[in-house]
Amino acid sequence: MEGNISFRHVDFSYLPGKQVLHDFNLEVKSGQKIALVGATGSGKTTVVNLLMRFYPVDSGEILIDGKNIMDLKRDWLRHNTAIVLQDTVLFSDTIENNIRYGNPDADDAALKNAAETSNCAYFIRRLKAGYQTVLKQAGASLSHGQRQLLNIARALIADPKILILDEATSSVDTHTEQRIQDALVKLMKNRTSLIIAHRLSTIQDADVIVVMDKGRVVETGTHKELLEKQGAYYGLYMAQFAGNKT
């Protein structure tokens, strides 16, 4: 997989008569960082759900490297894709096995490298059993930020071509947020990244920002270009900025 993604004239509805995506088009080149922004219900998550083949499209097509995803093996597609969500899922197992879930065949060097690169090695070393520490209650004893860093390590060790990120820095302190942001920058390097963005301050360096409203693309461009337009993105950004100031 090279990681080129194309959405071409995609229509989709979860329920008949209630269309969620309307003639959705998007071209993503290998290695690009694309941000999807818009109000709740605009269709951002649906785009990702369709790319991962959780649902078939009603019409249109989704291509990866020029091939329709319906003609690709689902396991292969998901093996080459890593997802980092807001709510991290860990297992009641060792830290090592939680990270290795991304790639069970990875050697110890790859494991340690993923932990270092994702900025979680610092707190693992502080634990009495280190990587053999068993997470009880699916990591309930760890902070939200520490769980997110382990999730990023899992994505790194998988070495995917495509990354799907759902804002990963909510509900953490400023210091941990910076660690997560640094880890995400390393994770996205040389990979095709789709970012479902809620906090617009985190996607200002995206190659392309796609503004969605009611299942339609209403604007695309860089952060600077969209602010200069003073259109939909400008309205979202100013409303969020004003909210942060109060």
Short mmCIF file of C-alpha atoms in Angstrom, two decimals:
data_model
loop_
_atom_site.label_atom_id
_atom_site.label_comp_id
_atom_site.label_asym_id
_atom_site.label_seq_id
_atom_site.Cartn_x
_atom_site.Cartn_y
_atom_site.Cartn_z
CA MET A 1 0.00 0.00 0.00
CA GLU A 2 1.18 3.50 -0.90
CA GLY A 3 -1.67 5.26 0.89
CA ASN A 4 -3.42 7.25 -1.86
CA ILE A 5 -7.14 7.60 -1.04
CA SER A 6 -10.00 8.72 -3.30
CA PHE A 7 -13.65 9.28 -2.40
CA ARG A 8 -15.63 9.71 -5.60
CA HIS A 9 -19.25 10.86 -5.60
CA VAL A 10 -20.03 8.92 -2.42
CA ASP A 11 -23.60 8.90 -1.13
CA PHE A 12 -24.44 7.12 2.10
CA SER A 13 -27.28 6.73 4.59
CA TYR A 14 -27.45 4.60 7.73
CA LEU A 15 -31.23 4.48 7.39
CA PRO A 16 -33.27 4.63 4.17
CA GLY A 17 -34.43 8.16 3.45
CA LYS A 18 -31.98 9.79 5.88
CA GLN A 19 -28.91 10.54 3.80
CA VAL A 20 -25.72 11.31 5.73
CA LEU A 21 -23.21 11.94 2.91
CA HIS A 22 -24.13 13.76 -0.29
CA ASP A 23 -21.86 13.46 -3.34
CA PHE A 24 -18.75 13.38 -1.12
CA ASN A 25 -15.48 13.81 -3.03
CA LEU A 26 -11.97 13.84 -1.60
CA GLU A 27 -8.51 13.13 -3.03
CA VAL A 28 -5.74 12.33 -0.54
CA LYS A 29 -2.17 11.80 -1.74
CA SER A 30 0.20 9.40 0.00
CA GLY A 31 1.79 11.07 3.02
CA GLN A 32 -0.67 13.94 3.22
CA LYS A 33 -2.28 15.11 6.45
CA ILE A 34 -5.99 15.82 5.91
CA ALA A 35 -8.25 17.27 8.60
CA LEU A 36 -12.03 16.80 8.59
CA VAL A 37 -13.83 19.52 10.53
CA GLY A 38 -17.44 20.49 11.06
CA ALA A 39 -20.25 20.51 13.58
CA THR A 40 -21.49 17.32 15.24
CA GLY A 41 -23.48 15.34 12.70
CA SER A 42 -21.68 16.81 9.68
CA GLY A 43 -20.49 13.35 8.56
CA LYS A 44 -16.82 13.36 9.63
CA THR A 45 -16.91 9.99 11.42
CA THR A 46 -19.01 8.46 8.66
CA VAL A 47 -16.20 9.13 6.17
CA VAL A 48 -13.85 7.05 8.32
CA ASN A 49 -16.43 4.30 8.87
CA LEU A 50 -16.82 3.90 5.12
CA LEU A 51 -13.07 3.89 4.49
CA MET A 52 -12.67 1.04 6.98
CA ARG A 53 -15.53 -0.87 5.31
CA PHE A 54 -17.70 -0.89 8.42
CA TYR A 55 -20.52 -0.05 5.98
CA PRO A 56 -20.85 -0.20 2.19
CA VAL A 57 -21.51 3.02 0.27
CA ASP A 58 -24.94 3.57 -1.28
CA SER A 59 -23.37 4.89 -4.48
CA GLY A 60 -20.01 6.15 -5.70
CA GLU A 61 -16.72 4.50 -4.82
CA ILE A 62 -13.75 4.66 -2.47
CA LEU A 63 -10.34 3.81 -3.91
CA ILE A 64 -6.97 3.08 -2.33
CA ASP A 65 -4.05 3.31 -4.74
CA GLY A 66 -6.57 3.21 -7.58
CA LYS A 67 -8.36 0.06 -6.42
CA ASN A 68 -11.92 -0.05 -5.12
CA ILE A 69 -11.83 -0.97 -1.43
CA MET A 70 -14.62 -3.48 -2.00
CA ASP A 71 -12.16 -5.46 -4.15
CA LEU A 72 -9.50 -5.44 -1.41
CA LYS A 73 -9.32 -7.96 1.41
CA ARG A 74 -10.81 -6.40 4.52
CA ASP A 75 -8.09 -7.84 6.76
CA TRP A 76 -5.37 -6.40 4.52
CA LEU A 77 -7.04 -2.99 4.53
CA ARG A 78 -7.30 -2.89 8.31
CA HIS A 79 -3.80 -4.31 8.79
CA ASN A 80 -2.43 -1.31 6.90
CA THR A 81 -4.50 1.18 8.90
CA ALA A 82 -4.14 2.32 12.52
CA ILE A 83 -6.77 4.22 14.48
CA VAL A 84 -6.16 6.43 17.51
CA LEU A 85 -9.47 7.41 19.13
CA GLN A 86 -10.40 9.78 21.91
CA ASP A 87 -11.39 6.84 24.11
CA THR A 88 -8.49 4.42 24.35
CA VAL A 89 -9.16 0.68 24.53
CA LEU A 90 -6.61 -1.28 26.58
CA PHE A 91 -6.76 -4.87 27.78
CA SER A 92 -6.27 -6.40 31.22
CA ASP A 93 -2.88 -7.74 30.20
CA THR A 94 0.78 -6.67 30.39
CA ILE A 95 1.87 -3.33 28.98
CA GLU A 96 4.08 -5.23 26.56
CA ASN A 97 1.17 -7.25 25.18
CA ASN A 98 -1.00 -4.16 24.95
CA ILE A 99 1.59 -2.49 22.73
CA ARG A 100 2.32 -5.67 20.76
CA TYR A 101 -1.39 -5.93 19.90
CA GLY A 102 -0.54 -3.62 17.00
CA ASN A 103 1.96 -6.18 15.68
CA PRO A 104 2.29 -9.50 17.54
CA ASP A 105 5.37 -10.42 15.47
CA ALA A 106 7.37 -7.32 16.43
CA ASP A 107 10.72 -7.95 18.13
CA ASP A 108 11.89 -6.39 21.40
CA ALA A 109 13.79 -3.63 19.60
CA ALA A 110 10.63 -2.55 17.77
CA LEU A 111 8.69 -2.65 21.04
CA LYS A 112 11.18 -0.41 22.84
CA ASN A 113 11.42 1.94 19.86
CA ALA A 114 7.62 2.33 19.73
CA ALA A 115 7.54 3.11 23.45
CA GLU A 116 10.34 5.67 23.20
CA THR A 117 8.95 7.36 20.09
CA SER A 118 5.46 7.59 21.57
CA ASN A 119 6.78 9.19 24.78
CA CYS A 120 5.41 6.47 27.05
CA ALA A 121 8.73 4.80 27.95
CA TYR A 122 9.32 7.38 30.70
CA PHE A 123 6.38 6.22 32.83
CA ILE A 124 6.80 2.52 31.97
CA ARG A 125 10.32 2.63 33.42
CA ARG A 126 8.89 4.00 36.68
CA LEU A 127 6.65 0.96 37.14
CA LYS A 128 8.09 -1.81 39.31
CA ALA A 129 7.51 -4.51 36.70
CA GLY A 130 8.13 -2.24 33.70
CA TYR A 131 6.79 -3.68 30.48
CA GLN A 132 5.55 -6.76 32.37
CA THR A 133 3.22 -4.65 34.52
CA VAL A 134 -0.28 -6.10 34.28
CA LEU A 135 -2.94 -3.49 33.65
CA LYS A 136 -5.89 -4.15 35.89
CA GLN A 137 -9.38 -3.10 34.85
CA ALA A 138 -8.07 -2.29 31.36
CA GLY A 139 -5.60 0.31 32.59
CA ALA A 140 -7.84 2.10 35.07
CA SER A 141 -4.80 2.85 37.26
CA LEU A 142 -3.18 4.88 34.46
CA SER A 143 -4.08 8.46 33.61
CA HIS A 144 -6.04 9.24 30.46
CA GLY A 145 -2.90 10.68 28.91
CA GLN A 146 -0.80 7.61 29.72
CA ARG A 147 -3.41 5.35 28.13
CA GLN A 148 -3.37 7.51 25.00
CA LEU A 149 0.42 7.28 24.77
CA LEU A 150 0.22 3.47 24.97
CA ASN A 151 -2.36 3.57 22.19
CA ILE A 152 0.02 5.65 20.05
CA ALA A 153 2.82 3.14 20.77
CA ARG A 154 0.49 0.38 19.56
CA ALA A 155 -0.13 2.31 16.34
CA LEU A 156 3.59 2.92 15.84
CA ILE A 157 4.55 -0.73 16.21
CA ALA A 158 1.89 -1.62 13.61
CA ASP A 159 3.74 0.63 11.11
CA PRO A 160 0.59 1.41 9.08
CA LYS A 161 0.39 3.32 5.80
CA ILE A 162 -2.86 5.06 6.76
CA LEU A 163 -3.62 6.73 10.09
CA ILE A 164 -7.01 7.76 11.38
CA LEU A 165 -6.89 10.14 14.35
CA ASP A 166 -9.78 11.31 16.47
CA GLU A 167 -8.65 14.21 18.69
CA ALA A 168 -6.47 12.48 21.26
CA THR A 169 -5.66 15.26 23.69
CA SER A 170 -8.96 15.94 25.42
CA SER A 171 -9.21 15.84 29.23
CA VAL A 172 -5.46 15.80 29.89
CA ASP A 173 -3.19 18.29 31.60
CA THR A 174 -1.08 20.69 29.52
CA HIS A 175 2.20 18.79 30.07
CA THR A 176 0.70 15.46 29.00
CA GLU A 177 -1.06 17.11 26.07
CA GLN A 178 2.31 18.27 24.75
CA ARG A 179 3.72 14.73 25.06
CA ILE A 180 0.76 13.39 23.10
CA GLN A 181 1.06 16.05 20.42
CA ASP A 182 4.79 15.36 20.04
CA ALA A 183 4.09 11.62 19.74
CA LEU A 184 1.37 12.21 17.14
CA VAL A 185 3.72 14.32 15.01
CA LYS A 186 6.19 11.40 14.96
CA LEU A 187 3.39 8.93 14.26
CA MET A 188 2.11 10.90 11.25
CA LYS A 189 5.50 11.29 9.60
CA ASN A 190 5.53 9.75 6.10
CA ARG A 191 2.03 8.36 6.56
CA THR A 192 -1.33 9.29 5.06
CA SER A 193 -3.31 10.79 7.94
CA LEU A 194 -7.02 11.53 8.26
CA ILE A 195 -7.76 13.63 11.33
CA ILE A 196 -11.25 14.08 12.71
CA ALA A 197 -10.69 17.45 14.35
CA HIS A 198 -12.66 19.00 17.17
CA ARG A 199 -10.08 21.44 18.50
CA LEU A 200 -9.09 23.48 15.48
CA SER A 201 -5.88 24.65 17.15
CA THR A 202 -4.43 21.15 16.67
CA ILE A 203 -4.80 20.96 12.86
CA GLN A 204 -3.45 24.31 11.67
CA ASP A 205 -0.50 22.60 9.95
CA ALA A 206 -2.68 20.13 7.99
CA ASP A 207 -1.98 19.97 4.25
CA VAL A 208 -5.69 20.27 3.54
CA ILE A 209 -8.60 21.11 5.84
CA VAL A 210 -11.97 19.80 4.66
CA VAL A 211 -14.96 21.63 6.13
CA MET A 212 -18.14 19.54 6.21
CA ASP A 213 -21.72 20.55 6.85
CA LYS A 214 -24.70 18.19 6.76
CA GLY A 215 -22.79 15.57 4.79
CA ARG A 216 -21.41 17.93 2.18
CA VAL A 217 -17.99 19.46 1.61
CA VAL A 218 -18.45 23.22 1.86
CA GLU A 219 -14.80 24.38 1.91
CA THR A 220 -11.29 23.03 1.44
CA GLY A 221 -7.91 24.66 1.85
CA THR A 222 -5.10 25.34 4.28
CA HIS A 223 -5.69 27.01 7.64
CA LYS A 224 -4.42 30.33 6.28
CA GLU A 225 -6.45 30.15 3.07
CA LEU A 226 -9.67 29.33 4.88
CA LEU A 227 -9.26 32.10 7.43
CA GLU A 228 -8.69 34.60 4.61
CA LYS A 229 -11.93 33.40 2.96
CA GLN A 230 -13.89 34.27 6.12
CA GLY A 231 -16.41 31.54 5.33
CA ALA A 232 -17.55 28.44 7.22
CA TYR A 233 -14.12 27.56 8.65
CA TYR A 234 -13.57 31.14 9.77
CA GLY A 235 -16.89 31.02 11.64
CA LEU A 236 -16.00 27.72 13.37
CA TYR A 237 -12.53 28.96 14.29
CA MET A 238 -13.66 32.31 15.67
CA ALA A 239 -16.47 30.71 17.68
CA GLN A 240 -14.03 28.23 19.20
CA PHE A 241 -11.39 30.87 19.83
CA ALA A 242 -13.94 33.08 21.57
CA GLY A 243 -15.05 30.11 23.66
CA ASN A 244 -11.47 29.47 24.74
CA LYS A 245 -11.01 33.09 25.77
CA THR A 246 -13.99 33.14 28.12
#
